[in-house]
């Protein structure tokens, strides 16, 4: 637990320093995926956005009509950014120990944050706890294939690029965890999220030594990984690649 807490503090500090970059990031501030998550929460009265980051999802849910939206994040700087930019209240909160009573919300969202959680199963259990019966969980995160080699490659480059990265899991893992706590999957899809390599590296201010190692790992990747992740090179090095992204809607069945 102490190790988990130390890693969480490091993650919060790292994201606090990058709050402005994430607010401006095109990958995070717009997209069809964001619209889908917000549409799944249409009709909610009390929504919670976990690991809100710069608040883009909280803002989209509020714009979709939710009268009360809480933007929660372990980074105070991220919460401040979200509250300043969007129609939401803010709470500094640990995703694995949410400071809310049972059945406090009828919608919970989490977009592109869960791969930073040391204990994502605890997060899922907390989502189930704070959701009303029939409430919606609108979830998005990057995932890996059910293939150990492909999963190890993507998790390896993600952790090298950002030491706060914990792990990407397959869709099957998420489905099992949701089922265990009474969250029934109603919709899901996996699509490739194209990423420009340069902005992906710049967003976490990767130092030169790790940049060289990242480039080396992509160039030395197995052909299967090059194909699965659509890695493209140009004369300057890695130009782009794609990460599998899961969009999932579940409801609380208890």
Short mmCIF file of C-alpha atoms in Angstrom, two decimals:
data_model
loop_
_atom_site.label_atom_id
_atom_site.label_comp_id
_atom_site.label_asym_id
_atom_site.label_seq_id
_atom_site.Cartn_x
_atom_site.Cartn_y
_atom_site.Cartn_z
CA UNK A 1 0.00 0.00 0.00
CA UNK A 2 2.82 2.43 0.86
CA UNK A 3 4.43 1.72 -2.52
CA UNK A 4 1.09 2.31 -4.24
CA UNK A 5 0.64 5.60 -2.44
CA UNK A 6 4.14 6.76 -3.35
CA UNK A 7 3.53 5.95 -7.01
CA UNK A 8 0.23 7.79 -6.90
CA UNK A 9 1.89 10.89 -5.45
CA UNK A 10 4.53 10.76 -8.18
CA UNK A 11 1.82 10.46 -10.81
CA UNK A 12 -0.13 13.40 -9.38
CA UNK A 13 3.03 15.53 -9.34
CA UNK A 14 3.89 14.58 -12.91
CA UNK A 15 0.44 15.39 -14.24
CA UNK A 16 0.31 18.59 -12.23
CA UNK A 17 3.40 19.81 -14.06
CA UNK A 18 1.83 18.86 -17.40
CA UNK A 19 -1.66 20.28 -16.80
CA UNK A 20 -1.36 22.96 -19.49
CA UNK A 21 -0.02 20.49 -22.05
CA UNK A 22 -2.90 18.09 -21.46
CA UNK A 23 -5.43 20.92 -21.63
CA UNK A 24 -4.11 21.88 -25.08
CA UNK A 25 -3.61 18.29 -26.31
CA UNK A 26 -5.73 17.61 -29.40
CA UNK A 27 -5.92 13.92 -28.48
CA UNK A 28 -7.56 14.76 -25.15
CA UNK A 29 -9.67 17.86 -25.78
CA UNK A 30 -11.83 16.64 -28.69
CA UNK A 31 -12.85 13.61 -30.70
CA UNK A 32 -15.70 11.29 -31.57
CA UNK A 33 -14.79 9.18 -28.54
CA UNK A 34 -15.45 12.11 -26.23
CA UNK A 35 -18.83 12.67 -27.87
CA UNK A 36 -19.74 9.01 -27.39
CA UNK A 37 -18.88 9.04 -23.68
CA UNK A 38 -20.92 12.20 -23.16
CA UNK A 39 -23.89 10.78 -25.08
CA UNK A 40 -23.90 7.67 -22.89
CA UNK A 41 -24.37 9.98 -19.88
CA UNK A 42 -27.27 11.92 -21.40
CA UNK A 43 -30.06 12.16 -18.86
CA UNK A 44 -27.77 11.83 -15.85
CA UNK A 45 -28.44 14.19 -12.95
CA UNK A 46 -25.26 13.58 -10.95
CA UNK A 47 -22.11 12.67 -12.86
CA UNK A 48 -18.57 11.96 -11.68
CA UNK A 49 -15.52 12.12 -13.94
CA UNK A 50 -12.67 10.11 -12.42
CA UNK A 51 -9.06 11.02 -13.29
CA UNK A 52 -10.49 14.07 -15.02
CA UNK A 53 -7.12 15.38 -16.16
CA UNK A 54 -7.71 18.78 -17.72
CA UNK A 55 -11.47 18.23 -17.47
CA UNK A 56 -12.41 17.63 -21.09
CA UNK A 57 -14.75 14.73 -20.29
CA UNK A 58 -16.35 16.51 -17.35
CA UNK A 59 -16.99 19.48 -19.63
CA UNK A 60 -18.51 17.30 -22.35
CA UNK A 61 -20.84 15.59 -19.87
CA UNK A 62 -21.94 18.97 -18.50
CA UNK A 63 -22.53 20.23 -22.05
CA UNK A 64 -24.66 17.12 -22.70
CA UNK A 65 -27.05 18.27 -19.98
CA UNK A 66 -25.95 16.85 -16.64
CA UNK A 67 -26.81 19.55 -14.07
CA UNK A 68 -24.18 18.36 -11.55
CA UNK A 69 -20.74 17.20 -12.66
CA UNK A 70 -17.84 16.52 -10.30
CA UNK A 71 -14.34 16.53 -11.79
CA UNK A 72 -12.08 14.33 -9.62
CA UNK A 73 -8.34 13.88 -9.92
CA UNK A 74 -5.41 13.16 -7.63
CA UNK A 75 -3.59 16.19 -9.03
CA UNK A 76 -4.78 19.51 -7.53
CA UNK A 77 -3.42 21.33 -10.57
CA UNK A 78 -5.51 19.19 -12.91
CA UNK A 79 -8.63 19.76 -10.80
CA UNK A 80 -7.99 23.48 -10.85
CA UNK A 81 -7.59 23.46 -14.63
CA UNK A 82 -10.83 21.49 -15.07
CA UNK A 83 -12.89 23.72 -12.79
CA UNK A 84 -11.54 26.90 -14.40
CA UNK A 85 -12.34 25.71 -17.91
CA UNK A 86 -15.62 23.85 -17.53
CA UNK A 87 -18.97 23.89 -15.73
CA UNK A 88 -17.98 21.43 -13.04
CA UNK A 89 -17.10 21.32 -9.38
CA UNK A 90 -13.78 19.80 -8.39
CA UNK A 91 -12.52 17.28 -5.84
CA UNK A 92 -8.98 16.06 -5.28
CA UNK A 93 -9.56 12.32 -5.03
CA UNK A 94 -7.88 8.93 -5.36
CA UNK A 95 -9.63 6.81 -8.00
CA UNK A 96 -9.12 3.72 -5.86
CA UNK A 97 -10.60 5.31 -2.71
CA UNK A 98 -13.31 7.68 -3.87
CA UNK A 99 -14.47 10.08 -1.11
CA UNK A 100 -18.17 9.77 -1.88
CA UNK A 101 -21.03 7.84 -0.27
CA UNK A 102 -22.62 4.76 -1.82
CA UNK A 103 -24.93 5.39 -4.77
CA UNK A 104 -23.95 9.07 -4.98
CA UNK A 105 -24.00 9.30 -8.80
CA UNK A 106 -26.06 8.06 -11.71
CA UNK A 107 -23.16 8.33 -14.17
CA UNK A 108 -19.41 7.82 -13.80
CA UNK A 109 -16.88 8.47 -16.56
CA UNK A 110 -13.17 7.74 -16.86
CA UNK A 111 -11.29 8.55 -20.05
CA UNK A 112 -7.68 7.62 -20.77
CA UNK A 113 -6.64 7.56 -17.13
CA UNK A 114 -6.96 4.02 -15.80
CA UNK A 115 -3.59 2.83 -17.12
CA UNK A 116 -2.05 5.06 -14.43
CA UNK A 117 -3.86 3.30 -11.55
CA UNK A 118 -1.74 0.85 -9.50
CA UNK A 119 -4.87 -1.16 -8.59
CA UNK A 120 -7.46 -0.76 -11.37
CA UNK A 121 -9.61 -3.53 -9.89
CA UNK A 122 -10.06 -1.37 -6.77
CA UNK A 123 -11.10 1.50 -9.04
CA UNK A 124 -13.75 -0.64 -10.72
CA UNK A 125 -15.11 -1.70 -7.33
CA UNK A 126 -15.32 1.96 -6.28
CA UNK A 127 -17.21 2.85 -9.46
CA UNK A 128 -19.75 0.13 -8.70
CA UNK A 129 -20.08 1.37 -5.13
CA UNK A 130 -20.78 5.03 -5.95
CA UNK A 131 -23.19 4.27 -8.83
CA UNK A 132 -26.95 4.17 -8.37
CA UNK A 133 -28.64 0.92 -9.45
CA UNK A 134 -29.08 1.29 -13.19
CA UNK A 135 -26.40 3.98 -13.32
CA UNK A 136 -24.03 4.26 -16.28
CA UNK A 137 -20.28 3.72 -16.34
CA UNK A 138 -18.81 5.30 -19.49
CA UNK A 139 -15.21 4.17 -19.84
CA UNK A 140 -12.35 4.66 -22.26
CA UNK A 141 -8.76 3.53 -22.04
CA UNK A 142 -5.98 2.23 -24.21
CA UNK A 143 -5.74 -1.54 -24.20
CA UNK A 144 -3.45 -4.30 -25.44
CA UNK A 145 -4.22 -7.46 -27.43
CA UNK A 146 -4.57 -10.81 -25.68
CA UNK A 147 -1.01 -11.58 -26.74
CA UNK A 148 1.88 -11.47 -24.27
CA UNK A 149 4.54 -10.31 -26.75
CA UNK A 150 2.41 -7.50 -28.21
CA UNK A 151 1.26 -6.43 -24.75
CA UNK A 152 4.83 -6.38 -23.40
CA UNK A 153 6.05 -4.20 -26.27
CA UNK A 154 3.35 -1.54 -25.89
CA UNK A 155 3.52 -1.45 -22.10
CA UNK A 156 7.29 -1.23 -22.33
CA UNK A 157 7.38 1.82 -24.59
CA UNK A 158 4.58 3.49 -22.64
CA UNK A 159 6.44 3.05 -19.35
CA UNK A 160 9.69 4.29 -20.88
CA UNK A 161 7.96 7.36 -22.24
CA UNK A 162 6.06 7.98 -18.97
CA UNK A 163 7.23 6.32 -15.73
CA UNK A 164 3.79 6.98 -14.18
CA UNK A 165 2.34 4.41 -16.60
CA UNK A 166 1.24 1.29 -14.73
CA UNK A 167 -0.14 -1.07 -17.37
CA UNK A 168 -2.51 -1.51 -20.25
CA UNK A 169 -4.78 -4.54 -19.98
CA UNK A 170 -6.81 -6.40 -22.62
CA UNK A 171 -10.53 -5.76 -23.06
CA UNK A 172 -11.17 -9.24 -21.63
CA UNK A 173 -9.55 -8.20 -18.32
CA UNK A 174 -11.81 -5.17 -18.01
CA UNK A 175 -14.90 -7.23 -18.78
CA UNK A 176 -14.02 -9.74 -16.07
CA UNK A 177 -13.46 -7.02 -13.46
CA UNK A 178 -16.73 -5.29 -14.31
CA UNK A 179 -18.67 -8.54 -14.13
CA UNK A 180 -17.22 -9.29 -10.70
CA UNK A 181 -18.70 -6.10 -9.21
CA UNK A 182 -22.08 -6.15 -10.95
CA UNK A 183 -21.40 -3.81 -13.86
CA UNK A 184 -22.95 -5.28 -17.00
CA UNK A 185 -21.37 -4.33 -20.34
CA UNK A 186 -23.96 -2.97 -22.77
CA UNK A 187 -21.74 -1.55 -25.55
CA UNK A 188 -18.06 -1.85 -26.37
CA UNK A 189 -15.70 -1.32 -29.27
CA UNK A 190 -11.96 -1.27 -29.86
CA UNK A 191 -10.43 1.00 -32.49
CA UNK A 192 -6.94 2.23 -33.23
CA UNK A 193 -6.02 5.65 -31.86
CA UNK A 194 -3.46 7.20 -34.26
CA UNK A 195 -0.72 9.16 -32.51
CA UNK A 196 1.94 11.46 -33.92
CA UNK A 197 5.16 10.35 -32.32
CA UNK A 198 6.65 13.81 -31.70
CA UNK A 199 3.74 15.28 -29.69
CA UNK A 200 3.34 11.97 -27.83
CA UNK A 201 6.94 12.24 -26.60
CA UNK A 202 6.80 15.98 -25.95
CA UNK A 203 3.68 15.74 -23.78
CA UNK A 204 5.64 14.04 -21.00
CA UNK A 205 8.91 15.88 -21.66
CA UNK A 206 10.92 12.69 -22.20
CA UNK A 207 14.65 13.30 -21.53
CA UNK A 208 17.19 12.66 -24.34
CA UNK A 209 18.49 9.30 -23.09
CA UNK A 210 15.00 7.82 -22.89
CA UNK A 211 14.11 9.32 -26.26
CA UNK A 212 17.00 7.44 -27.82
CA UNK A 213 15.91 4.23 -26.12
CA UNK A 214 12.33 4.73 -27.30
CA UNK A 215 13.48 5.22 -30.87
CA UNK A 216 15.62 2.09 -30.60
CA UNK A 217 12.72 0.01 -29.28
CA UNK A 218 10.43 1.05 -32.10
CA UNK A 219 13.09 0.37 -34.73
CA UNK A 220 13.85 -3.01 -33.17
CA UNK A 221 10.23 -4.01 -32.66
CA UNK A 222 9.05 -7.40 -33.94
CA UNK A 223 7.30 -7.28 -37.29
CA UNK A 224 4.10 -8.33 -35.55
CA UNK A 225 4.26 -5.23 -33.35
CA UNK A 226 5.06 -2.94 -36.28
CA UNK A 227 1.99 -4.28 -38.10
CA UNK A 228 -0.39 -4.33 -35.12
CA UNK A 229 0.47 -0.82 -33.97
CA UNK A 230 0.77 0.69 -37.48
CA UNK A 231 4.25 2.04 -36.80
CA UNK A 232 5.47 4.36 -39.54
CA UNK A 233 8.96 5.78 -40.00
CA UNK A 234 10.40 8.66 -41.97
CA UNK A 235 13.93 10.02 -42.46
CA UNK A 236 13.88 11.55 -38.97
CA UNK A 237 12.81 8.39 -37.17
CA UNK A 238 9.41 7.26 -35.89
CA UNK A 239 6.64 9.35 -37.44
CA UNK A 240 3.49 7.79 -36.00
CA UNK A 241 1.90 4.70 -34.51
CA UNK A 242 -1.51 3.62 -33.20
CA UNK A 243 -2.72 2.34 -29.85
CA UNK A 244 -5.83 0.15 -29.47
CA UNK A 245 -8.50 2.13 -27.61
CA UNK A 246 -11.48 0.62 -25.78
CA UNK A 247 -14.81 2.43 -25.47
CA UNK A 248 -17.22 0.70 -23.11
CA UNK A 249 -20.61 1.38 -21.55
CA UNK A 250 -21.76 -0.64 -18.54
CA UNK A 251 -24.68 -0.33 -16.13
CA UNK A 252 -24.96 -1.14 -12.44
CA UNK A 253 -27.22 -4.18 -12.17
CA UNK A 254 -27.74 -4.42 -8.39
#
